XYZ file of C-alpha atoms in Angstrom:
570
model
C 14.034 11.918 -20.033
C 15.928 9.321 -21.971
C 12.977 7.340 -22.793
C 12.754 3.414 -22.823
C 12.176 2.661 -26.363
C 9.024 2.398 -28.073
C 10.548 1.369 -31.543
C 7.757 1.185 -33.618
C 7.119 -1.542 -36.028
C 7.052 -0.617 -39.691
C 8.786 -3.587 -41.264
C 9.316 -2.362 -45.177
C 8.764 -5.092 -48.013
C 12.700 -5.373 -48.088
C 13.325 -5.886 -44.353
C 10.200 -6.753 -42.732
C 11.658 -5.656 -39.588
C 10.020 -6.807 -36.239
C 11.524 -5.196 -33.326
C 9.273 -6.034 -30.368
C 9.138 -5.605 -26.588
C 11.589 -7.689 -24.913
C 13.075 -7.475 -20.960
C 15.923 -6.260 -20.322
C 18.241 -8.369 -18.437
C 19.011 -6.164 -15.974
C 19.877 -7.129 -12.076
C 18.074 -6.882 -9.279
C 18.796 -4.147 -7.232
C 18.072 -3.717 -3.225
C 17.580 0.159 -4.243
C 17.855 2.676 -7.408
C 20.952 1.403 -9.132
C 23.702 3.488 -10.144
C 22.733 4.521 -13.710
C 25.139 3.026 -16.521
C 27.745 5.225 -18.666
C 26.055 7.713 -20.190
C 24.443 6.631 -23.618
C 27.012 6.126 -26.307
C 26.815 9.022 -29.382
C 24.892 8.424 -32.445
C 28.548 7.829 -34.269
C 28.774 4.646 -32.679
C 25.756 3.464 -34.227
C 24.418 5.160 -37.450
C 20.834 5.262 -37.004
C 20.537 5.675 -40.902
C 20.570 1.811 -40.975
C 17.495 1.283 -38.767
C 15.713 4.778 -39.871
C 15.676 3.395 -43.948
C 13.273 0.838 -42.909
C 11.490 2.037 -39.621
C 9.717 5.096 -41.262
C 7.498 6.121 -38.837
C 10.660 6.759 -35.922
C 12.707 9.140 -37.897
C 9.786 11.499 -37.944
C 9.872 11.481 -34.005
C 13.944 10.987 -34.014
C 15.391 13.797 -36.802
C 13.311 16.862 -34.719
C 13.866 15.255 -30.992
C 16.102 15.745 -28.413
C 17.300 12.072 -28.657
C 18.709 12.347 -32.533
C 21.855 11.915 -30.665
C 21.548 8.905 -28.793
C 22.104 5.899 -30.368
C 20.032 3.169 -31.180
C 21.920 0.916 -29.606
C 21.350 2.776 -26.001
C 17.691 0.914 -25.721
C 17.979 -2.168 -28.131
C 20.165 -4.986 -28.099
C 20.768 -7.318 -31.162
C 21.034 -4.921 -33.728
C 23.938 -6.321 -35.410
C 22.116 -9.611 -36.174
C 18.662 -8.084 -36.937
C 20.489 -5.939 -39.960
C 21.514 -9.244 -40.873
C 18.380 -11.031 -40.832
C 15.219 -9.480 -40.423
C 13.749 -12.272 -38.411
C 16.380 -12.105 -35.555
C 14.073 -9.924 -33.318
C 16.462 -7.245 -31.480
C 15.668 -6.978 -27.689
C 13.853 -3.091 -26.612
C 14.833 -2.366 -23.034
C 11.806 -1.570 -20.977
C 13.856 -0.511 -17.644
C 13.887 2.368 -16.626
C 17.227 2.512 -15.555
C 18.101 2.984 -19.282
C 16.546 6.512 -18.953
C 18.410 7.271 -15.287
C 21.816 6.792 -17.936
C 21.364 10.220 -18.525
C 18.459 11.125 -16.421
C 20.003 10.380 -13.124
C 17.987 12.707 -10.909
C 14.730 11.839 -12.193
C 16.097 8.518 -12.071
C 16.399 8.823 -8.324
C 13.670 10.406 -7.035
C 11.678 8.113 -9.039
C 12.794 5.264 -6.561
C 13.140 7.225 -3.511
C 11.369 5.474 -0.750
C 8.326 6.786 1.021
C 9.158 4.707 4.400
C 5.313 6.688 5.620
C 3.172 4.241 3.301
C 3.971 0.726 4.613
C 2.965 -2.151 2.436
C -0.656 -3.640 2.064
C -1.864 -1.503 4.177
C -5.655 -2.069 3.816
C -8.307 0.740 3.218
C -10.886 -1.223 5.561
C -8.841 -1.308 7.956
C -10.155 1.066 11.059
C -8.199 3.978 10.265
C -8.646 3.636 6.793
C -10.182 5.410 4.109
C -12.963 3.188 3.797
C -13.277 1.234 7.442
C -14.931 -1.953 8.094
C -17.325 -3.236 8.669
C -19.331 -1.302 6.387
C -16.762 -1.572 3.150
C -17.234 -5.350 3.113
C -21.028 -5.121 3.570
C -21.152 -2.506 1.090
C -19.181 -3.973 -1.287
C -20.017 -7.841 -0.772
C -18.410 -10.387 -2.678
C -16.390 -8.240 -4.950
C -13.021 -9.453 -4.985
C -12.379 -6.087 -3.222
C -13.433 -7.241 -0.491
C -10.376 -10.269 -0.446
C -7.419 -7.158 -0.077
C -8.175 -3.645 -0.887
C -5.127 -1.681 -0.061
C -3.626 1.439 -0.128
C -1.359 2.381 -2.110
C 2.474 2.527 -2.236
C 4.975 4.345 -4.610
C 4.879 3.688 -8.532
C 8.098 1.683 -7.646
C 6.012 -1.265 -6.098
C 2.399 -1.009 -8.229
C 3.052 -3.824 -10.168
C 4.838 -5.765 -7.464
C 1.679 -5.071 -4.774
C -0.547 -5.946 -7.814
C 0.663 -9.747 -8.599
C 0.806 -10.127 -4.548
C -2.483 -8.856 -3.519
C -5.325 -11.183 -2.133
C -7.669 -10.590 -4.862
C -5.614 -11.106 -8.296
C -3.523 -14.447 -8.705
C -5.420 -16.569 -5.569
C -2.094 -16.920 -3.556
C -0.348 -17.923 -6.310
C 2.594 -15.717 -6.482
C 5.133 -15.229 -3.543
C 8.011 -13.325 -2.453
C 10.995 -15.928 -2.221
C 12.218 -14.469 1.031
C 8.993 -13.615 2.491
C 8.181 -10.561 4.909
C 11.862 -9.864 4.649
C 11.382 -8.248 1.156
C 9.994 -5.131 3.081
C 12.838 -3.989 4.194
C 13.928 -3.177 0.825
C 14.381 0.507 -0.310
C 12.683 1.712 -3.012
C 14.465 1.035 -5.608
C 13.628 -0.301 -9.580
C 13.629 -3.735 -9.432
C 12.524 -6.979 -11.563
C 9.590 -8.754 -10.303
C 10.623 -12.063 -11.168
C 13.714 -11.621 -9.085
C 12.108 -11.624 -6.334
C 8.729 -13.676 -6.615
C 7.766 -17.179 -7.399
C 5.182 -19.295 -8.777
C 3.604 -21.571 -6.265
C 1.520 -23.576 -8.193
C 3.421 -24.094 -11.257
C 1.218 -25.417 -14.311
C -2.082 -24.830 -12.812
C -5.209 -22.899 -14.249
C -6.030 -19.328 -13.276
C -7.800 -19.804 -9.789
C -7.817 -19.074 -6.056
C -5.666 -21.289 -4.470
C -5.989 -20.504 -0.934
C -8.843 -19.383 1.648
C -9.546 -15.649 1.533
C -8.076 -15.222 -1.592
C -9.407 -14.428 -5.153
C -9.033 -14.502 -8.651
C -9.521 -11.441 -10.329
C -6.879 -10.124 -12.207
C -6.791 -9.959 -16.412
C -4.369 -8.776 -18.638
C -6.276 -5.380 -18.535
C -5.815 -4.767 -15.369
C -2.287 -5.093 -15.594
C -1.726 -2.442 -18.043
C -2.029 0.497 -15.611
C 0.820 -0.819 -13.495
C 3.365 -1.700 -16.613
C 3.504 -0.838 -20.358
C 6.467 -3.912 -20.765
C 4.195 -5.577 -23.127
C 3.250 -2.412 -25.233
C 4.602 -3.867 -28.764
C 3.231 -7.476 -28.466
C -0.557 -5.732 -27.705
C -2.905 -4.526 -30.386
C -4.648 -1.246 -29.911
C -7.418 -1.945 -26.990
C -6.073 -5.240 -26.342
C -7.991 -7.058 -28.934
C -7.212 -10.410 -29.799
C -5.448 -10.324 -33.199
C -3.196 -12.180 -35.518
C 0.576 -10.874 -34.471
C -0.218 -10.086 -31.406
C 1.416 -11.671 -28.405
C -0.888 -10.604 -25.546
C -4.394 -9.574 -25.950
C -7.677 -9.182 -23.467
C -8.018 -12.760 -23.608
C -4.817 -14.244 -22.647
C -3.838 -16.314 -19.759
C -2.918 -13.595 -16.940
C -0.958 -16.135 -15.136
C 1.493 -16.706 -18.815
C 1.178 -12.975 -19.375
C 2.235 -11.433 -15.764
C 5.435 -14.014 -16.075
C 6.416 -11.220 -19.046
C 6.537 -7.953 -17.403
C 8.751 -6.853 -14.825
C 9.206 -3.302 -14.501
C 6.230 -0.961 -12.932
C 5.539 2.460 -14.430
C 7.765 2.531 -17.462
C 9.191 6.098 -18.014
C 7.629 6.062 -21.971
C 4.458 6.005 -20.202
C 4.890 9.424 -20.341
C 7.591 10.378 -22.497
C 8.269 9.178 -26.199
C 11.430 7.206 -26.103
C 12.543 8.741 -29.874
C 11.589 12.520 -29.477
C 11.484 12.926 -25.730
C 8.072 14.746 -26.170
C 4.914 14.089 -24.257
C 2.379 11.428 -25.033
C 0.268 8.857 -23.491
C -0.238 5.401 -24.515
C -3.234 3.268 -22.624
C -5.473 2.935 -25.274
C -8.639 2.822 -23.646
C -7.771 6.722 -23.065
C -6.760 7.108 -26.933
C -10.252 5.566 -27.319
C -11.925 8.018 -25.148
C -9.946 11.063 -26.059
C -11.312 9.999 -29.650
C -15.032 9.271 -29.186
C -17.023 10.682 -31.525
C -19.465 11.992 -28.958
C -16.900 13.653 -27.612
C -18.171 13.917 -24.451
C -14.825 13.643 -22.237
C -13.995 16.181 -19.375
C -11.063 16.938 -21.561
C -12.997 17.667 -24.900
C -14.494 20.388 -22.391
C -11.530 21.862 -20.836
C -10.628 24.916 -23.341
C -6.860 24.444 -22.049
C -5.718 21.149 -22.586
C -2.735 20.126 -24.713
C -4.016 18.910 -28.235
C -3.460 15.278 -29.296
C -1.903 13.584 -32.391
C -2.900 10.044 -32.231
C -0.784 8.023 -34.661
C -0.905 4.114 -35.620
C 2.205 2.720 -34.743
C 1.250 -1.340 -35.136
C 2.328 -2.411 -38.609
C 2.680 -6.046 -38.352
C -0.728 -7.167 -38.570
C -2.157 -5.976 -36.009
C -3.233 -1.763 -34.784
C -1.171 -0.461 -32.074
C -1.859 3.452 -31.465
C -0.223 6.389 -29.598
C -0.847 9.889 -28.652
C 1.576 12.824 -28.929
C 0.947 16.020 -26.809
C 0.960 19.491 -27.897
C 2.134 20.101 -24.264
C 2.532 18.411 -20.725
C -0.533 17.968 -19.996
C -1.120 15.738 -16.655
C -4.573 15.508 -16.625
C -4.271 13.253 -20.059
C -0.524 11.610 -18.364
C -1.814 11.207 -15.036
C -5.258 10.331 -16.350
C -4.040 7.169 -17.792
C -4.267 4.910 -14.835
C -5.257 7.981 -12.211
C -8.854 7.754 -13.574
C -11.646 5.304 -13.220
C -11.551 2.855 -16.318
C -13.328 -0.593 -16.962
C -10.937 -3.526 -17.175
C -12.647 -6.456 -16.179
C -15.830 -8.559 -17.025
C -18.911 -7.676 -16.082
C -22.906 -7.713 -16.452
C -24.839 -6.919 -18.985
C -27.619 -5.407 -16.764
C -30.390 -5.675 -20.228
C -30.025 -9.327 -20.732
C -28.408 -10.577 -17.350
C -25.985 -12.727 -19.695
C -22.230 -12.055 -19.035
C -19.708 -10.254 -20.168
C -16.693 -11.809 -20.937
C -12.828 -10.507 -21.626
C -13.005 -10.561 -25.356
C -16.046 -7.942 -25.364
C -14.022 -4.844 -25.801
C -16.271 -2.878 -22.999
C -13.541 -4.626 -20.887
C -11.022 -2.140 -21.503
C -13.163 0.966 -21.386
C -12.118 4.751 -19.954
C -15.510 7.057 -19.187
C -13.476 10.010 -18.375
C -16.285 11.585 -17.197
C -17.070 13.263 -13.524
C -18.876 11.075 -10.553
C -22.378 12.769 -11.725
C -22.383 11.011 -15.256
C -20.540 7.741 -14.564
C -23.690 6.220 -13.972
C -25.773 7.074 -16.763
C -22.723 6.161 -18.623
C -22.327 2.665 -17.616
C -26.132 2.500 -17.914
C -25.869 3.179 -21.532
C -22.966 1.238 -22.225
C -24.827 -1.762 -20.932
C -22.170 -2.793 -18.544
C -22.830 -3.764 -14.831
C -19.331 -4.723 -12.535
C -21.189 -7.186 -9.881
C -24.139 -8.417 -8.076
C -24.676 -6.760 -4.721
C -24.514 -9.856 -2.022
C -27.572 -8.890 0.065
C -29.661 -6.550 -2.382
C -29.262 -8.261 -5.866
C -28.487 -5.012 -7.228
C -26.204 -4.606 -10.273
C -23.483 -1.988 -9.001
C -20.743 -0.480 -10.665
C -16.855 -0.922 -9.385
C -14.646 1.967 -9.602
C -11.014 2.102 -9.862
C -9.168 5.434 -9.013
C -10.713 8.379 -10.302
C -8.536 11.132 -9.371
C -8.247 13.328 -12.697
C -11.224 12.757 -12.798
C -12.554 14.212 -8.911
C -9.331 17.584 -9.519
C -11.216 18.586 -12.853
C -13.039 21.460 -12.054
C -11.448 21.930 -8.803
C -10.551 25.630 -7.657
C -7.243 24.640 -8.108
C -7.448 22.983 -11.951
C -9.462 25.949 -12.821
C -6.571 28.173 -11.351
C -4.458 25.983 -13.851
C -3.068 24.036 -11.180
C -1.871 20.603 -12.534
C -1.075 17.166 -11.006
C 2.675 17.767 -11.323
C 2.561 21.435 -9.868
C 1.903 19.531 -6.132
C 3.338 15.735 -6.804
C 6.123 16.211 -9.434
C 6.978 19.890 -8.576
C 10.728 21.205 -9.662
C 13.076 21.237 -7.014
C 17.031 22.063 -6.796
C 19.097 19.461 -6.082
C 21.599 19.338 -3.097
C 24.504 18.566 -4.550
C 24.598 20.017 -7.803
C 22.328 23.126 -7.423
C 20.686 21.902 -11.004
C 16.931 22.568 -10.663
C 14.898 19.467 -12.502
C 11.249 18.057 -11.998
C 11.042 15.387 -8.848
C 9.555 12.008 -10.012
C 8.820 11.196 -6.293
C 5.001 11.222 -6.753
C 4.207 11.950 -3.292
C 2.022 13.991 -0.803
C 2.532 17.634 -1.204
C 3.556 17.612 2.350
C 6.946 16.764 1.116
C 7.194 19.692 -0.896
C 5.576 22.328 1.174
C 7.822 24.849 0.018
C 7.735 23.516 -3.303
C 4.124 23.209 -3.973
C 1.932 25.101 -1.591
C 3.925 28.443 -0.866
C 4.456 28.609 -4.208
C 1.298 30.621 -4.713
C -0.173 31.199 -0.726
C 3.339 32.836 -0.305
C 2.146 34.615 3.295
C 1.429 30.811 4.745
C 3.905 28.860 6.791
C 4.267 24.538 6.387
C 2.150 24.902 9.339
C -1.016 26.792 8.243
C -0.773 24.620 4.859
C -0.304 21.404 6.428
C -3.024 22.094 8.924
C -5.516 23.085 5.689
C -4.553 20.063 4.087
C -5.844 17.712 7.365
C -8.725 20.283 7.925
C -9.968 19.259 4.829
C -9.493 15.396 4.972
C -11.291 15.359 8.065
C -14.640 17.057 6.460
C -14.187 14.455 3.388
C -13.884 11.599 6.014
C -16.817 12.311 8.227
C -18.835 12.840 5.025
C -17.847 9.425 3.531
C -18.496 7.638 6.924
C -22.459 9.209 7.224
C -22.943 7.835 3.595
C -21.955 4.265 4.851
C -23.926 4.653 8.051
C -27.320 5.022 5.367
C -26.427 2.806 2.593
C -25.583 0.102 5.460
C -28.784 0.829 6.987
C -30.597 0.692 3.223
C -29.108 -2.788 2.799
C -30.169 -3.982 6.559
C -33.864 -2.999 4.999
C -33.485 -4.996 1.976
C -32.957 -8.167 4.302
C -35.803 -7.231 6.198
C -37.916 -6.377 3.234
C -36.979 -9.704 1.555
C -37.765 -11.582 4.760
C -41.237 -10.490 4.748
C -42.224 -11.081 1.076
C -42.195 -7.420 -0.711
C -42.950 -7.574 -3.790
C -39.630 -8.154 -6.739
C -41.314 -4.377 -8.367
C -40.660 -2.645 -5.179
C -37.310 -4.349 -4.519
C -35.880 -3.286 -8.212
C -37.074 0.554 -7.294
C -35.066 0.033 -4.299
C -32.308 -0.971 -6.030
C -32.114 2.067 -8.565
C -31.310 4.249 -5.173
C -29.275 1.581 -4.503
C -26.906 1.925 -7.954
C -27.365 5.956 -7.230
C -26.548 5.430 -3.573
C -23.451 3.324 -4.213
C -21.717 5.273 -6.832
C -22.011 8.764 -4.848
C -20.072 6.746 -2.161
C -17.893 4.070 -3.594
C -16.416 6.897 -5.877
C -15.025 8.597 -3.274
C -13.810 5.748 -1.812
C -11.601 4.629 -4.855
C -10.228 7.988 -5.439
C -6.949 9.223 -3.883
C -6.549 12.730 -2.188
C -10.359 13.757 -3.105
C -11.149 15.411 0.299
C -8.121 17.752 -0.881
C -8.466 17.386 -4.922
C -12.194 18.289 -4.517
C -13.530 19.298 -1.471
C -17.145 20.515 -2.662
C -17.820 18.237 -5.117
C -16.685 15.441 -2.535
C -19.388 16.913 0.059
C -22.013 17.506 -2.356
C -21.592 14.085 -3.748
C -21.815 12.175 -0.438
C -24.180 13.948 -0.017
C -26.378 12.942 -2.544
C -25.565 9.185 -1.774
C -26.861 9.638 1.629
C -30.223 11.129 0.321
C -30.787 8.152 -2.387
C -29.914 6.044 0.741
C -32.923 7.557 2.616
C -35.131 7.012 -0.485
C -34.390 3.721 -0.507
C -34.960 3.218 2.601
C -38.208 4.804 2.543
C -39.308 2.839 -0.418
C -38.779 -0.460 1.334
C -40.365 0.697 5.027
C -43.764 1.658 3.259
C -43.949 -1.127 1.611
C -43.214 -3.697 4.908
C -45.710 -1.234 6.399
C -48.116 -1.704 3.707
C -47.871 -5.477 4.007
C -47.914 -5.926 7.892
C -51.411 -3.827 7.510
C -52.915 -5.650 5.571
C -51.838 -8.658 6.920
C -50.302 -10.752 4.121
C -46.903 -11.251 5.813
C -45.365 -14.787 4.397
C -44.895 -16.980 6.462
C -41.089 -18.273 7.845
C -40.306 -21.153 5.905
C -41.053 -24.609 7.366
C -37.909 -26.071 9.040
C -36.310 -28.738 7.262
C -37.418 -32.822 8.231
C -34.934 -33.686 10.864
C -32.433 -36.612 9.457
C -33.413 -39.932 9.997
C -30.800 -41.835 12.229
């Protein structure tokens, strides 16, 4: 794909060049706009001039498919920056500078999935996760406020600045409910939302509403900001936005959700990734990542990109590799504060556990979080520091039957497909169910099925995965009723904490499943064996806490209710 620039900052004693991220001033579109001319040629603009100084780019741009494209196709002020270093050129972050030349992509990027309507809740009844046992469960995580499904890439960071839990109201649409009957098409943000509470601090503003969102958060739904952020987000000299910024001034500079050079490297049009808290993983010296394990995946070449002040990393793939493309914001990853669960003290945004990828599977998350020393919140009812988890779905399909049978993300959601018009054959960017690409994906390899007998595994499957996740609520509801109960009648704080330890085990077996996407499908046995499990540490719990109440009403030392308050003098 024509990818949206990541011009890398290596400023040379002469020049000093600074070419950071910028937004595009694109318009708003009601759906996919028509892509522009195609890019002009290299002769237009000889990239000579920008390659003397910016070292590290003609490395990626004399061996890529984009030596041809001009410089001037993704950055704007180039005239004026040769002049004077200090005049910082403009990078276009839109993706609609890609669909110039990349007009099918483009398209199916932005095709709209009219099946997945907007903030559509996983509590709800039908939902993944129903209530009422997802609030009780997960009580008072901000979750709790709005917890929906989710839409196509073309609204993540839209549905992420409007959602219950993450600004407190603050931000709306300027014309309201209407705004879903828009297409799906690439559009600004700020064209279509506004600031309610102009000035104010970082807070909920109205009932039912919450809080939550950081700048960490953000970075799974847009990389706009990639050259004003140090490696990890760390607060730095030079760097624009960090961890600790003000959300509400740092949202206010991003605009475009799922930036094609997510994926793709904007110079040579080769793979990489670029969320840094997977660089960091992928890089651990334990190495004790799912992908250190997996004999097959693409090798990485993580270079340091940041030169003006301040670290800023990428990583170039030996290969596609979706499991490390996907797995940068299809994965469970830290990005908020937290709990230190050895001291009790807090953890706050500038403690670099705040941007933090496991990338490990559901059966070591906990020990790992253990040992990192991070808890996400305080259970409501049983005091128990729990863990919060995001999305894990590389995660939950490593190990699969299918990933072993080198199935990979893109073979059933990005599968190649022949376009109507033109016969040309080109990978779909419509990140959807399979069951839009039957033909595509499934018969593919089960070649003696119909759409039938492969939609009709597909449901079988959910419907094992959903009566499994709904037992492990029935017992970790039930666990939590005890915990009341237990508390009520004076059990001992020793007993309650080994209650609590089935409780983290209990939780995690459940609420992982919960968070991921497609697991009854991605994973079917390891979905069933962990529910499984979380129903069983459920029933220890449980057990724990009736033999103690047992234990108590025996021998009689029940405490007492407390003593009703003095009524108010009048």
């Amino acid at each position: 794909m024509l990818r949206v620039s990541d011009l890398i900052l290596h400023a040379s004693a002469a020049l000093a060049a600074a070419v950071f991220i910028s937004m595009a001033a694109a318009p708003a579109a009601a759906q996919a706009p028509a892509p522009a001319k195609k890019a002009p040629a290299a002769a237009k603009f000889d990239p000579t001039a920008c390659l003397g100084c910016h070292a590290p780019i003609k490395e990626f741009h004399d061996e890529g498919k984009h030596k041809g494209v001009a410089c001037t196709s993704c950055h704007q002020g180039l005239d004026k920056h040769l002049g004077d270093a200090s005049a910082r050129p403009k990078t276009v972050t839109d993706p609609a500078a890609c669909g110039a030349c990349h007009k099918l992509q483009f398209d199916s990027m932005y095709t709209m999935n009219w099946e997945k309507t907007a903030r559509k809740e996983k509590s709800l009844a039908t939902g993944p996760s129903p209530n009422p046992a997802f609030d009780k469960l997960m009580m008072p995580h901000g979750f709790t406020k709005e917890h929906n499904e989710p839409r196509s890439h073309a609204f993540a960071l839209y549905d992420q600045v409007v959602v219950d839990r993450a600004f407190g109201g603050r931000f709306q649409n300027k014309e309201g409910w209407q705004f879903l009957t828009q297409p799906g098409g690439n559009f600004r943000i700020w064209n279509y939302l506004e600031d309610q509470f102009p000035g104010e601090d970082h807070k909920a503003f109205k009932p039912g509403t919450a809080a939550a969102a950081n700048p960490v958060c953000m970075s799974c739904k847009t990389q706009d900001h990639i050259l004003d952020w140090a490696y990890l987000g760390d607060p730095v000299p030079g760097a624009k936005w960090s961890r600790t910024s003000k959300v509400t001034e740092f949202v206010k500079d991003v605009n475009h959700s799922l930036n094609c050079f997510f994926c793709h490297d904007p110079h040579s049009a080769k793979p990489r990734v670029v969320r840094d808290g997977l660089i960091q993983a992928l890089t651990r010296p334990e190495k004790d990542t799912l992908w250190h394990r997996d004999a097959r995946a693409a090798k990485i070449d993580v270079k340091d990109l940041g030169v003006r002040g301040f670290t800023r990393k990428i990583a170039t793939l030996s290969r596609y590799d979706m499991n490390l493309q996907c797995g940068q914001c299809h994965v469970e990853y830290n990005c908020n504060p937290g709990t230190d669960p050895t001291t009790g003290k807090p953890i706050g945004m500038a403690d670099g556990r705040t941007n933090h990828f496991p990338f490990k599977p559901v059966d070591e998350i906990g020990k790992h979080y253990t040992d990192l020393k991070f808890g996400d919140f305080k259970h409501g009812i049983t005091g128990a520091l729990l863990w919060k988890g995001q999305h894990p779905d590389v995660e939950v399909f490593y190990n699969s039957k299918h990933q072993k049978a080198g199935v990979e993300c893109s073979s059933c959601h990005m599968p190649k497909v022949k376009d109507k018009k033109t016969g040309k054959t080109y990978t779909s960017h419509w990140q959807t169910s399979p069951k839009h690409y039957i033909q595509e994906t499934c018969l593919t390899c089960h070649g003696d099925w119909t759409k039938q007998q492969a939609t009709y595994a597909i449901d079988s499957l959910k419907n094992r995965f959903e009566g499994k996740k709904r037992k492990a609520e029935f017992w970790l509801a039930r666990m939590i009723d005890k915990f009341e109960e237990a508390k009520n009648l004076g059990v001992d704080e020793a007993v309650l904490n080994q209650a609590r330890a089935k409780h983290f085990d209990a939780h995690i077996n459940w609420e992982w499943w919960t968070a991921a996407n497609g697991a009854g499908f991605h994973n079917p046995e390891q979905a069933a064996a962990s529910l499984n499990k979380s129903m069983a540490f459920s029933q220890e719990g449980i057990k724990i806490l009736d033999d103690a109440m047992a234990a108590r009403r025996k021998a009689g030392t029940v405490a007492a209710a407390p003593a009703a308050p003095p009524a108010e003098k009048k």
